[in-house]
CSV table of C-alpha atoms in Angstrom, one decimal:
chain,number,residue,atom,x,y,z
A,1202,UNK,CA,98.4,107.2,157.6
A,1203,UNK,CA,101.9,107.3,159.1
A,1204,UNK,CA,105.1,107.3,157.2
A,1205,UNK,CA,106.0,103.7,156.3
A,1206,UNK,CA,109.4,102.2,155.5
A,1207,UNK,CA,109.5,99.8,152.5
A,1208,UNK,CA,112.1,97.6,150.9
A,1209,UNK,CA,115.2,99.0,149.2
A,1210,UNK,CA,115.4,102.0,151.5
A,1211,UNK,CA,112.1,103.6,150.2
A,1212,UNK,CA,109.6,105.5,152.3
A,1213,UNK,CA,105.8,105.6,151.8
A,1214,UNK,CA,104.6,109.1,152.7
A,1215,UNK,CA,101.0,109.9,154.0
A,1216,UNK,CA,98.6,111.4,151.5
A,1217,UNK,CA,95.7,113.7,151.9
A,1218,UNK,CA,92.2,112.4,152.2
A,1219,UNK,CA,90.6,112.0,148.8
A,1220,UNK,CA,94.0,111.3,147.2
A,1221,UNK,CA,92.9,108.2,145.3
A,1222,UNK,CA,89.3,109.5,144.7
A,1223,UNK,CA,90.8,112.3,142.7
A,1224,UNK,CA,92.8,109.7,140.7
A,1225,UNK,CA,90.0,107.3,139.8
A,1226,UNK,CA,89.5,105.5,136.4
A,1227,UNK,CA,86.3,104.2,134.9
A,1228,UNK,CA,85.7,100.6,133.8
A,1229,UNK,CA,84.5,100.1,130.2
A,1230,UNK,CA,86.6,97.6,128.1
A,1231,UNK,CA,85.7,94.1,127.2
A,1232,UNK,CA,87.5,91.5,125.0
A,1233,UNK,CA,86.8,93.3,121.7
A,1234,UNK,CA,88.0,96.7,123.1
A,1235,UNK,CA,91.1,95.1,124.4
A,1236,UNK,CA,91.9,93.3,121.2
A,1237,UNK,CA,91.4,96.6,119.3
A,1238,UNK,CA,93.6,98.5,121.8
A,1239,UNK,CA,96.4,96.0,121.3
A,1240,UNK,CA,96.2,95.7,117.5
A,1241,UNK,CA,95.5,99.4,117.1
A,1242,UNK,CA,98.6,100.3,119.0
A,1243,UNK,CA,100.8,98.3,116.7
A,1244,UNK,CA,99.1,98.5,113.3
A,1245,UNK,CA,101.0,101.6,112.2
A,1246,UNK,CA,104.1,99.5,112.1
A,1247,UNK,CA,102.6,97.8,109.0
A,1248,UNK,CA,102.2,101.2,107.2
A,1249,UNK,CA,105.7,102.7,107.9
A,1250,UNK,CA,108.9,102.0,109.8
A,1251,UNK,CA,109.4,98.3,109.4
A,1252,UNK,CA,110.5,98.6,105.8
A,1253,UNK,CA,113.8,100.2,106.7
A,1254,UNK,CA,114.8,96.7,107.7
A,1255,UNK,CA,114.8,95.8,104.0
A,1256,UNK,CA,117.4,98.3,103.4
A,1257,UNK,CA,119.8,97.0,106.0
A,1258,UNK,CA,118.9,93.2,105.7
A,1259,UNK,CA,117.4,92.6,102.4
A,1260,UNK,CA,114.3,90.6,101.9
A,1261,UNK,CA,115.6,87.4,103.5
A,1262,UNK,CA,117.3,89.3,106.4
A,1263,UNK,CA,114.1,91.1,107.2
A,1264,UNK,CA,112.1,87.9,106.9
A,1265,UNK,CA,114.3,86.0,109.3
A,1266,UNK,CA,114.5,89.0,111.6
A,1267,UNK,CA,110.7,89.1,111.8
A,1268,UNK,CA,110.5,85.4,112.6
A,1269,UNK,CA,113.0,85.9,115.4
A,1270,UNK,CA,111.1,88.9,116.8
A,1271,UNK,CA,107.8,87.1,116.5
A,1272,UNK,CA,109.2,84.4,118.8
A,1273,UNK,CA,110.2,87.1,121.3
A,1274,UNK,CA,106.8,88.6,121.3
A,1275,UNK,CA,105.0,85.3,121.6
A,1276,UNK,CA,107.0,84.6,124.7
A,1277,UNK,CA,106.3,88.1,126.0
A,1278,UNK,CA,102.5,88.0,125.2
A,1279,UNK,CA,101.9,84.7,126.8
A,1280,UNK,CA,103.9,85.9,129.9
A,1281,UNK,CA,101.7,89.0,130.0
A,1282,UNK,CA,98.6,87.0,129.6
A,1283,UNK,CA,99.5,85.2,132.8
A,1284,UNK,CA,100.8,88.1,134.8
A,1285,UNK,CA,98.2,90.8,133.9
A,1286,UNK,CA,95.1,89.0,135.4
A,1287,UNK,CA,97.2,87.9,138.4
A,1288,UNK,CA,98.3,91.6,139.0
A,1289,UNK,CA,95.4,93.5,137.5
A,1290,UNK,CA,96.7,97.1,138.0
A,1291,UNK,CA,97.2,100.0,135.6
A,1292,UNK,CA,101.0,99.9,136.2
A,1293,UNK,CA,101.7,97.1,133.6
A,1294,UNK,CA,105.4,96.5,133.2
A,1295,UNK,CA,106.3,98.6,136.2
A,1296,UNK,CA,103.8,96.7,138.3
A,1297,UNK,CA,105.2,93.3,137.3
A,1298,UNK,CA,108.8,94.3,138.0
A,1299,UNK,CA,107.8,96.1,141.2
A,1300,UNK,CA,106.2,92.9,142.6
A,1301,UNK,CA,109.2,90.8,141.9
A,1302,UNK,CA,112.3,93.1,141.9
A,1303,UNK,CA,111.4,95.8,144.4
A,1304,UNK,CA,110.9,99.5,143.9
A,1305,UNK,CA,114.3,100.0,142.2
A,1306,UNK,CA,113.6,97.3,139.6
A,1307,UNK,CA,110.0,98.6,139.2
A,1308,UNK,CA,111.0,102.2,138.5
A,1309,UNK,CA,113.8,101.1,136.2
A,1310,UNK,CA,111.3,99.1,134.1
A,1311,UNK,CA,108.8,102.0,134.3
A,1312,UNK,CA,111.4,104.5,132.9
A,1313,UNK,CA,112.4,102.1,130.1
A,1314,UNK,CA,108.7,101.7,129.1
A,1315,UNK,CA,108.2,105.4,129.5
A,1316,UNK,CA,110.8,106.1,126.7
A,1317,UNK,CA,109.0,103.7,124.4
A,1318,UNK,CA,105.5,105.1,124.9
A,1319,UNK,CA,106.5,108.7,124.8
A,1320,UNK,CA,108.7,108.4,121.7
A,1321,UNK,CA,106.6,105.9,119.7
A,1322,UNK,CA,103.8,108.4,119.0
A,1323,UNK,CA,106.3,111.0,117.8
A,1324,UNK,CA,107.5,108.5,115.2
A,1325,UNK,CA,104.0,107.6,114.3
A,1326,UNK,CA,102.8,111.2,113.9
A,1327,UNK,CA,105.9,111.9,111.8
A,1328,UNK,CA,104.9,109.1,109.4
A,1329,UNK,CA,101.3,110.5,109.5
A,1330,UNK,CA,102.6,113.9,108.5
A,1331,UNK,CA,104.7,112.3,105.7
A,1332,UNK,CA,101.6,110.6,104.3
A,1333,UNK,CA,99.5,113.7,104.6
A,1334,UNK,CA,102.1,116.0,103.0
A,1335,UNK,CA,102.4,113.6,100.1
A,1336,UNK,CA,98.6,113.4,99.7
A,1337,UNK,CA,97.9,117.2,99.9
A,1338,UNK,CA,101.2,118.5,98.5
A,1339,UNK,CA,101.9,120.6,101.6
A,1340,UNK,CA,105.4,122.1,101.8
A,1341,UNK,CA,108.0,120.5,104.0
A,1342,UNK,CA,108.1,123.4,106.4
A,1343,UNK,CA,104.4,122.7,107.3
A,1344,UNK,CA,105.1,119.3,108.8
A,1345,UNK,CA,105.1,120.6,112.4
A,1346,UNK,CA,101.6,121.9,111.8
A,1347,UNK,CA,100.4,118.3,111.0
A,1348,UNK,CA,102.1,117.2,114.3
A,1349,UNK,CA,100.4,119.9,116.4
A,1350,UNK,CA,97.0,119.2,114.7
A,1351,UNK,CA,97.0,115.4,115.3
A,1352,UNK,CA,98.3,115.7,118.8
A,1353,UNK,CA,95.6,118.2,119.7
A,1354,UNK,CA,92.8,116.3,118.1
A,1355,UNK,CA,93.6,112.8,119.6
A,1356,UNK,CA,94.6,114.3,123.0
A,1357,UNK,CA,91.1,115.7,123.1
A,1358,UNK,CA,89.5,112.4,122.2
A,1359,UNK,CA,91.5,110.6,124.9
A,1360,UNK,CA,90.6,113.2,127.5
A,1361,UNK,CA,86.9,113.2,126.5
A,1362,UNK,CA,86.2,109.8,128.1
A,1363,UNK,CA,87.3,106.1,128.1
A,1364,UNK,CA,84.0,105.1,126.3
A,1365,UNK,CA,84.7,107.3,123.4
A,1366,UNK,CA,88.3,106.4,123.3
A,1367,UNK,CA,87.6,102.7,123.0
A,1368,UNK,CA,84.9,103.2,120.4
A,1369,UNK,CA,87.3,105.2,118.3
A,1370,UNK,CA,90.0,102.6,118.8
A,1371,UNK,CA,87.7,99.8,117.6
A,1372,UNK,CA,86.5,101.7,114.5
A,1373,UNK,CA,89.9,102.9,113.4
A,1374,UNK,CA,91.5,99.5,114.0
A,1375,UNK,CA,88.9,97.7,111.9
A,1376,UNK,CA,89.3,100.4,109.2
A,1377,UNK,CA,93.1,100.1,109.2
A,1378,UNK,CA,92.8,96.3,108.8
A,1379,UNK,CA,90.4,96.8,106.0
A,1380,UNK,CA,92.9,99.1,104.2
A,1381,UNK,CA,95.6,96.5,104.7
A,1382,UNK,CA,93.4,93.8,103.3
A,1383,UNK,CA,92.7,95.9,100.2
A,1384,UNK,CA,96.4,96.4,99.8
A,1385,UNK,CA,97.2,92.6,100.1
A,1386,UNK,CA,94.5,91.7,97.6
A,1387,UNK,CA,95.5,94.4,95.2
A,1388,UNK,CA,99.2,93.6,95.5
A,1389,UNK,CA,99.0,89.8,95.0
A,1390,UNK,CA,98.5,89.8,91.2
A,1391,UNK,CA,101.5,92.2,90.9
A,1392,UNK,CA,103.9,90.4,93.2
A,1393,UNK,CA,107.2,89.3,91.7
A,1394,UNK,CA,110.0,87.4,93.6
A,1395,UNK,CA,112.7,89.1,91.5
A,1396,UNK,CA,111.6,92.5,92.9
A,1397,UNK,CA,111.7,91.1,96.4
A,1398,UNK,CA,115.3,90.0,95.8
A,1399,UNK,CA,116.5,93.0,93.8
A,1400,UNK,CA,119.0,94.4,96.3
A,1401,UNK,CA,122.5,93.7,94.9
A,1402,UNK,CA,124.3,91.3,97.3
A,1403,UNK,CA,127.6,92.1,99.0
A,1404,UNK,CA,130.6,90.0,97.9
A,1405,UNK,CA,130.1,86.4,98.8
A,1406,UNK,CA,126.5,86.9,99.8
A,1407,UNK,CA,123.2,85.8,98.1
A,1408,UNK,CA,120.2,87.6,96.7
A,1409,UNK,CA,118.1,86.2,99.6
A,1410,UNK,CA,120.6,87.5,102.2
A,1411,UNK,CA,122.4,90.3,100.5
A,1412,UNK,CA,124.1,91.4,103.7
A,1413,UNK,CA,124.5,88.0,105.3
A,1414,UNK,CA,123.6,87.1,108.8
A,1415,UNK,CA,124.7,90.6,109.9
A,1416,UNK,CA,121.8,91.9,107.8
A,1417,UNK,CA,119.5,89.8,109.9
A,1418,UNK,CA,120.8,91.3,113.1
A,1419,UNK,CA,120.6,94.8,111.7
A,1420,UNK,CA,117.0,94.2,110.7
A,1421,UNK,CA,115.9,93.2,114.2
A,1422,UNK,CA,115.1,96.7,115.5
A,1423,UNK,CA,112.9,97.3,112.4
A,1424,UNK,CA,111.2,94.0,112.7
A,1425,UNK,CA,110.1,95.0,116.2
A,1426,UNK,CA,107.9,97.7,114.5
A,1427,UNK,CA,105.5,94.9,113.4
A,1428,UNK,CA,104.7,94.2,117.1
A,1429,UNK,CA,105.9,97.1,119.1
A,1430,UNK,CA,103.3,98.3,121.8
A,1431,UNK,CA,101.2,95.1,122.0
A,1432,UNK,CA,102.5,95.0,125.6
A,1433,UNK,CA,100.5,98.2,126.5
A,1434,UNK,CA,97.4,96.1,127.0
A,1435,UNK,CA,97.9,95.5,130.8
A,1436,UNK,CA,97.8,99.3,131.2
A,1437,UNK,CA,94.1,99.1,130.6
A,1438,UNK,CA,93.5,96.5,133.5
A,1439,UNK,CA,91.7,99.1,135.8
A,1440,UNK,CA,89.5,100.0,132.9
A,1441,UNK,CA,88.5,96.5,132.0
A,1442,UNK,CA,85.2,95.0,133.3
A,1443,UNK,CA,86.8,91.6,134.0
A,1444,UNK,CA,90.6,91.7,133.5
A,1445,UNK,CA,91.1,88.2,134.9
A,1446,UNK,CA,89.0,86.8,132.1
A,1447,UNK,CA,89.3,89.4,129.2
A,1448,UNK,CA,93.0,90.4,129.4
A,1449,UNK,CA,94.5,87.0,128.3
A,1450,UNK,CA,91.9,86.7,125.6
A,1451,UNK,CA,92.4,90.3,124.3
A,1452,UNK,CA,96.3,90.1,124.2
A,1453,UNK,CA,96.5,86.6,122.6
A,1454,UNK,CA,93.9,87.4,120.0
A,1455,UNK,CA,95.7,90.6,119.2
A,1456,UNK,CA,99.0,88.9,118.8
A,1457,UNK,CA,97.6,86.3,116.5
A,1458,UNK,CA,96.2,89.1,114.3
A,1459,UNK,CA,99.5,90.9,114.2
A,1460,UNK,CA,101.5,87.8,113.1
A,1461,UNK,CA,99.2,87.5,110.1
A,1462,UNK,CA,99.4,91.2,109.2
A,1463,UNK,CA,103.2,91.3,109.6
A,1464,UNK,CA,104.1,88.6,107.1
A,1465,UNK,CA,101.5,89.5,104.5
A,1466,UNK,CA,102.6,93.1,104.6
A,1467,UNK,CA,106.4,92.3,104.5
A,1468,UNK,CA,106.2,89.8,101.6
A,1469,UNK,CA,103.7,91.6,99.3
A,1470,UNK,CA,105.3,95.1,99.9
A,1471,UNK,CA,108.8,93.9,99.0
A,1472,UNK,CA,107.7,92.3,95.7
A,1473,UNK,CA,105.8,95.2,94.0
A,1474,UNK,CA,106.8,98.6,92.6
A,1475,UNK,CA,110.5,99.2,92.9
A,1476,UNK,CA,110.9,96.1,95.0
A,1477,UNK,CA,112.9,95.8,98.2
A,1478,UNK,CA,115.6,98.2,97.0
A,1479,UNK,CA,113.1,101.1,96.8
A,1480,UNK,CA,110.7,100.0,99.5
A,1481,UNK,CA,113.6,99.9,102.0
A,1482,UNK,CA,114.0,103.6,101.6
A,1483,UNK,CA,110.4,104.7,101.6
A,1484,UNK,CA,108.8,106.8,104.2
A,1485,UNK,CA,105.4,105.7,103.1
A,1486,UNK,CA,105.7,102.2,101.7
A,1487,UNK,CA,101.9,101.4,101.6
A,1488,UNK,CA,101.4,104.6,99.6
A,1489,UNK,CA,104.2,103.7,97.2
A,1490,UNK,CA,102.7,100.3,96.9
A,1491,UNK,CA,99.3,101.8,96.0
A,1492,UNK,CA,101.0,104.1,93.5
A,1493,UNK,CA,102.6,101.2,91.8
A,1494,UNK,CA,99.3,99.3,91.5
A,1495,UNK,CA,96.8,102.1,90.7
A,1496,UNK,CA,98.8,105.1,89.6
A,1497,UNK,CA,99.3,108.4,91.4
A,1498,UNK,CA,95.8,109.8,91.3
A,1499,UNK,CA,93.8,106.9,92.8
A,1500,UNK,CA,96.7,106.2,95.1
A,1501,UNK,CA,96.2,109.5,96.8
A,1502,UNK,CA,92.7,108.6,97.8
A,1503,UNK,CA,93.8,105.1,98.9
A,1504,UNK,CA,96.6,106.7,100.9
A,1505,UNK,CA,94.2,108.9,102.7
A,1506,UNK,CA,92.5,105.7,103.8
A,1507,UNK,CA,96.0,104.3,104.7
A,1508,UNK,CA,96.5,107.1,107.2
A,1509,UNK,CA,93.8,105.5,109.3
A,1510,UNK,CA,96.3,102.7,110.2
A,1511,UNK,CA,98.7,105.3,111.5
A,1512,UNK,CA,96.0,107.2,113.3
A,1513,UNK,CA,94.9,104.0,115.0
A,1514,UNK,CA,98.3,103.5,116.6
A,1515,UNK,CA,98.8,107.1,117.4
A,1516,UNK,CA,95.4,107.3,119.2
A,1517,UNK,CA,96.0,104.1,121.2
A,1518,UNK,CA,99.6,104.8,122.2
A,1519,UNK,CA,98.5,108.2,123.6
A,1520,UNK,CA,96.1,106.1,125.7
A,1521,UNK,CA,99.1,104.0,126.8
A,1522,UNK,CA,101.4,106.7,127.9
A,1523,UNK,CA,98.6,108.4,129.7
A,1524,UNK,CA,98.1,105.3,131.8
A,1525,UNK,CA,101.7,104.6,132.2
A,1526,UNK,CA,102.6,108.1,133.5
A,1527,UNK,CA,99.5,108.0,135.6
A,1528,UNK,CA,100.4,104.8,137.4
A,1529,UNK,CA,104.0,105.9,138.1
A,1530,UNK,CA,102.8,109.3,139.3
A,1531,UNK,CA,100.0,107.8,141.5
A,1532,UNK,CA,102.7,105.7,143.2
A,1533,UNK,CA,104.9,108.7,143.7
A,1534,UNK,CA,107.7,107.8,141.3
A,1535,UNK,CA,106.8,110.7,139.1
A,1536,UNK,CA,105.4,114.0,140.5
A,1537,UNK,CA,102.0,113.1,142.0
A,1538,UNK,CA,100.2,115.9,140.2
A,1539,UNK,CA,100.6,114.0,137.0
A,1540,UNK,CA,98.1,111.3,138.2
A,1541,UNK,CA,95.1,113.7,138.6
A,1542,UNK,CA,92.2,112.6,136.6
A,1543,UNK,CA,89.3,114.5,135.1
A,1544,UNK,CA,86.7,115.0,137.8
A,1545,UNK,CA,83.8,113.7,135.8
A,1546,UNK,CA,85.3,111.9,132.8
A,1547,UNK,CA,87.8,110.0,134.9
A,1548,UNK,CA,90.6,110.1,132.3
A,1549,UNK,CA,94.3,110.8,133.3
A,1550,UNK,CA,94.2,114.3,131.9
A,1551,UNK,CA,97.4,115.6,133.6
A,1552,UNK,CA,99.4,112.6,132.4
A,1553,UNK,CA,98.1,112.8,128.8
A,1554,UNK,CA,99.0,116.5,128.6
A,1555,UNK,CA,102.5,115.9,130.1
A,1556,UNK,CA,103.3,113.1,127.7
A,1557,UNK,CA,102.0,114.9,124.7
A,1558,UNK,CA,103.9,118.1,125.6
A,1559,UNK,CA,107.2,116.1,126.1
A,1560,UNK,CA,106.8,114.3,122.8
A,1561,UNK,CA,106.0,117.5,120.8
A,1562,UNK,CA,108.8,119.3,122.5
A,1563,UNK,CA,111.4,116.7,121.5
A,1564,UNK,CA,110.2,116.7,117.8
A,1565,UNK,CA,110.2,120.5,117.7
A,1566,UNK,CA,113.7,120.8,119.2
A,1567,UNK,CA,115.0,118.3,116.6
A,1568,UNK,CA,113.2,120.3,113.8
A,1569,UNK,CA,114.7,123.6,114.9
A,1570,UNK,CA,118.1,122.2,115.6
A,1571,UNK,CA,118.8,120.3,112.3
A,1572,UNK,CA,116.1,121.5,109.9
A,1573,UNK,CA,113.7,119.6,107.7
A,1574,UNK,CA,116.1,117.2,106.1
A,1575,UNK,CA,117.9,116.4,109.3
A,1576,UNK,CA,114.8,116.0,111.2
A,1577,UNK,CA,113.4,113.5,108.7
A,1578,UNK,CA,116.4,111.2,109.5
A,1579,UNK,CA,116.5,111.7,113.3
A,1580,UNK,CA,112.7,111.4,113.9
A,1581,UNK,CA,112.1,108.7,111.3
A,1582,UNK,CA,115.0,106.5,112.4
A,1583,UNK,CA,116.9,107.6,115.5
A,1584,UNK,CA,113.7,108.2,117.6
A,1585,UNK,CA,112.4,104.9,116.3
A,1586,UNK,CA,115.5,103.2,117.5
A,1587,UNK,CA,115.3,104.9,120.8
A,1588,UNK,CA,111.7,103.6,121.3
A,1589,UNK,CA,112.9,100.1,120.4
A,1590,UNK,CA,115.8,100.4,122.9
A,1591,UNK,CA,113.5,101.4,125.6
A,1592,UNK,CA,111.1,98.6,124.7
A,1593,UNK,CA,113.8,95.9,124.7
A,1594,UNK,CA,114.9,97.0,128.2
A,1595,UNK,CA,111.3,96.7,129.4
A,1596,UNK,CA,110.8,93.3,127.7
A,1597,UNK,CA,113.9,92.0,129.4
A,1598,UNK,CA,112.7,93.2,132.8
A,1599,UNK,CA,109.2,91.8,132.2
A,1600,UNK,CA,110.6,88.4,131.2
A,1601,UNK,CA,112.7,88.4,134.4
A,1602,UNK,CA,109.6,89.4,136.5
A,1603,UNK,CA,107.6,86.5,135.0
A,1604,UNK,CA,110.4,84.0,135.8
A,1605,UNK,CA,110.8,85.4,139.4
A,1606,UNK,CA,107.0,85.4,139.9
A,1607,UNK,CA,106.8,81.7,138.9
A,1608,UNK,CA,109.7,80.8,141.2
A,1609,UNK,CA,108.9,83.0,144.2
A,1610,UNK,CA,105.2,83.0,144.2
A,1611,UNK,CA,103.9,79.6,142.8
A,1612,UNK,CA,100.9,80.0,145.1
A,1613,UNK,CA,99.5,83.2,143.6
A,1614,UNK,CA,96.1,83.0,141.9
A,1615,UNK,CA,96.7,82.7,138.2
A,1616,UNK,CA,93.4,82.8,136.2
A,1617,UNK,CA,95.5,82.0,133.1
A,1618,UNK,CA,98.8,80.1,132.9
A,1619,UNK,CA,101.2,80.5,129.9
A,1620,UNK,CA,101.7,77.3,128.0
A,1621,UNK,CA,105.2,78.5,127.2
A,1622,UNK,CA,106.0,78.9,130.9
A,1623,UNK,CA,109.6,79.9,131.9
A,1624,UNK,CA,111.1,78.8,128.5
A,1625,UNK,CA,108.9,81.3,126.7
A,1626,UNK,CA,110.1,84.1,129.0
A,1627,UNK,CA,113.8,82.9,128.6
A,1628,UNK,CA,113.3,83.2,124.8
A,1629,UNK,CA,111.9,86.7,125.2
A,1630,UNK,CA,114.8,87.8,127.4
A,1631,UNK,CA,117.4,86.2,125.1
A,1632,UNK,CA,116.1,87.8,121.9
A,1633,UNK,CA,115.7,91.2,123.7
A,1634,UNK,CA,119.3,91.0,124.9
A,1635,UNK,CA,120.5,90.1,121.3
A,1636,UNK,CA,118.7,93.2,119.9
A,1637,UNK,CA,120.1,95.4,122.7
A,1638,UNK,CA,123.7,94.1,122.0
A,1639,UNK,CA,123.3,94.9,118.4
A,1640,UNK,CA,122.1,98.3,119.1
A,1641,UNK,CA,124.9,99.1,121.5
A,1642,UNK,CA,127.7,97.9,119.3
A,1643,UNK,CA,126.5,99.4,116.0
A,1644,UNK,CA,127.5,103.0,115.5
A,1645,UNK,CA,124.3,103.6,113.5
A,1646,UNK,CA,122.2,102.7,116.5
A,1647,UNK,CA,124.4,104.0,119.2
A,1648,UNK,CA,123.1,107.6,118.7
A,1649,UNK,CA,119.7,106.2,119.9
A,1650,UNK,CA,121.0,104.2,122.8
A,1651,UNK,CA,123.0,106.9,124.6
A,1652,UNK,CA,120.0,109.4,125.1
A,1653,UNK,CA,117.8,106.6,126.4
A,1654,UNK,CA,120.6,105.5,128.8
A,1655,UNK,CA,121.0,109.1,129.9
A,1656,UNK,CA,117.3,109.5,130.6
A,1657,UNK,CA,117.2,106.4,132.7
A,1658,UNK,CA,120.3,107.4,134.5
A,1659,UNK,CA,118.9,110.8,135.4
A,1660,UNK,CA,115.6,109.2,136.5
A,1661,UNK,CA,117.4,106.7,138.8
A,1662,UNK,CA,119.6,109.4,140.2
A,1663,UNK,CA,116.4,111.5,141.0
A,1664,UNK,CA,114.9,108.4,142.6
A,1665,UNK,CA,118.0,107.8,144.8
A,1666,UNK,CA,118.2,111.4,146.0
A,1667,UNK,CA,114.6,112.3,146.4
A,1668,UNK,CA,111.9,110.1,144.8
A,1669,UNK,CA,112.3,107.1,147.0
A,1670,UNK,CA,111.2,109.0,150.0
A,1671,UNK,CA,107.9,110.2,148.4
A,1672,UNK,CA,106.2,106.9,147.4
A,1673,UNK,CA,102.5,106.2,147.9
A,1674,UNK,CA,100.9,102.9,148.7
A,1675,UNK,CA,99.0,102.7,145.4
A,1676,UNK,CA,97.4,99.5,144.3
A,1677,UNK,CA,100.6,98.3,142.7
A,1678,UNK,CA,102.7,99.1,145.7
A,1679,UNK,CA,100.2,97.7,148.2
A,1680,UNK,CA,100.1,94.4,146.3
A,1681,UNK,CA,103.9,94.2,146.2
A,1682,UNK,CA,104.1,94.9,149.9
A,1683,UNK,CA,101.5,92.2,150.7
A,1684,UNK,CA,103.4,89.7,148.6
A,1685,UNK,CA,106.7,90.2,150.3
A,1686,UNK,CA,107.8,93.6,149.0
A,1687,UNK,CA,109.5,92.3,145.9
A,1688,UNK,CA,112.9,92.9,147.5
């Protein structure tokens, strides 16, 4: 292959024979596996993280924020249900943006999603270690050992093979839902509205909205935690037996499941134990809920089961960043060596190792720099908000990609068409922009925004100076070139 010039001043370099053969994936997933992948990636959000929204918005603020974010994700998932079978490549968000906004837009979107998928498991494993430390009474200094142990175990599972990975995903997702169902059933007789509304209102505000409409805006990033990472499903396109048929079914069934779990968890958690005032500060709200219902001794056993929900998300998001880094690397945006797959198991071993090493390095640097107490705040909230900021950027770009694909390529084969159409994508983009605007203007969130902006700026500078001359005609790039280059 000769060097080929593409849109936006990029160059496609020739690659050695066997390049794509050494970067092959294996098809395995059906509808059930895709549903489990989507739900499993998100389900940890029901166990920890979302509840900090109670502290900044009160019960009513968090409830309204969750309704707003649900609308955003409905628009996003219906858009993805249309785009993913039409562009069935592992690239996901990067692939959609590349086909409609050229290589610059594609890489920008890929960088934003990369922030989300690398940082989200760091937050999840932090919550896992918090639960495990509370269950086994391990000292605070031992938390990094929990991180290392869980990364090592689930990295090995993801490398072992796609068949095992999807089986584990299905099992742990079903177990996590069973634990949540047990919690809901147990909490219902103990639920009290006065506990859900026990945050003292600010002057002029009400018990339902103790911080007013500003509390609703402040709770938006935490409400995202109920649905964050459902969008990873298109990354499994090249490992699905029939992505044109199964991808829309899997992602929409997953979203329906998550809507139910979000509202049951929010309402019932806020109205038990110490109520919204205490649950809004808890690092392990489901464990605290079990404690309030069953007492400390039995709660330990139930909390060990609750860790399954966090494990489900941790395992599936490792899957996601492995495929996301793999796709950008295979196309030459990231160093090409990161897209090498295992010679027999056909899993993206290099990408999985790189993403895990980066996530762990960030956590350990924070731990060493600020100590145990400071790390709890930074990892549990700042890194969470960094992941949300990266996600909002990628959602905005994916919504724009959907609109442009509808307008520029009405002729493209679409096995599924979103009933929400362009208005659904506009709603997604509008709410994503609203969440971004709040994060940028609020000093509490700005500490998360600046590092993400810096990472994307460095990535785009690298692309401008060097990366754009080292691209490869991967499936995502070849499709975009055939469809007009996306320029």
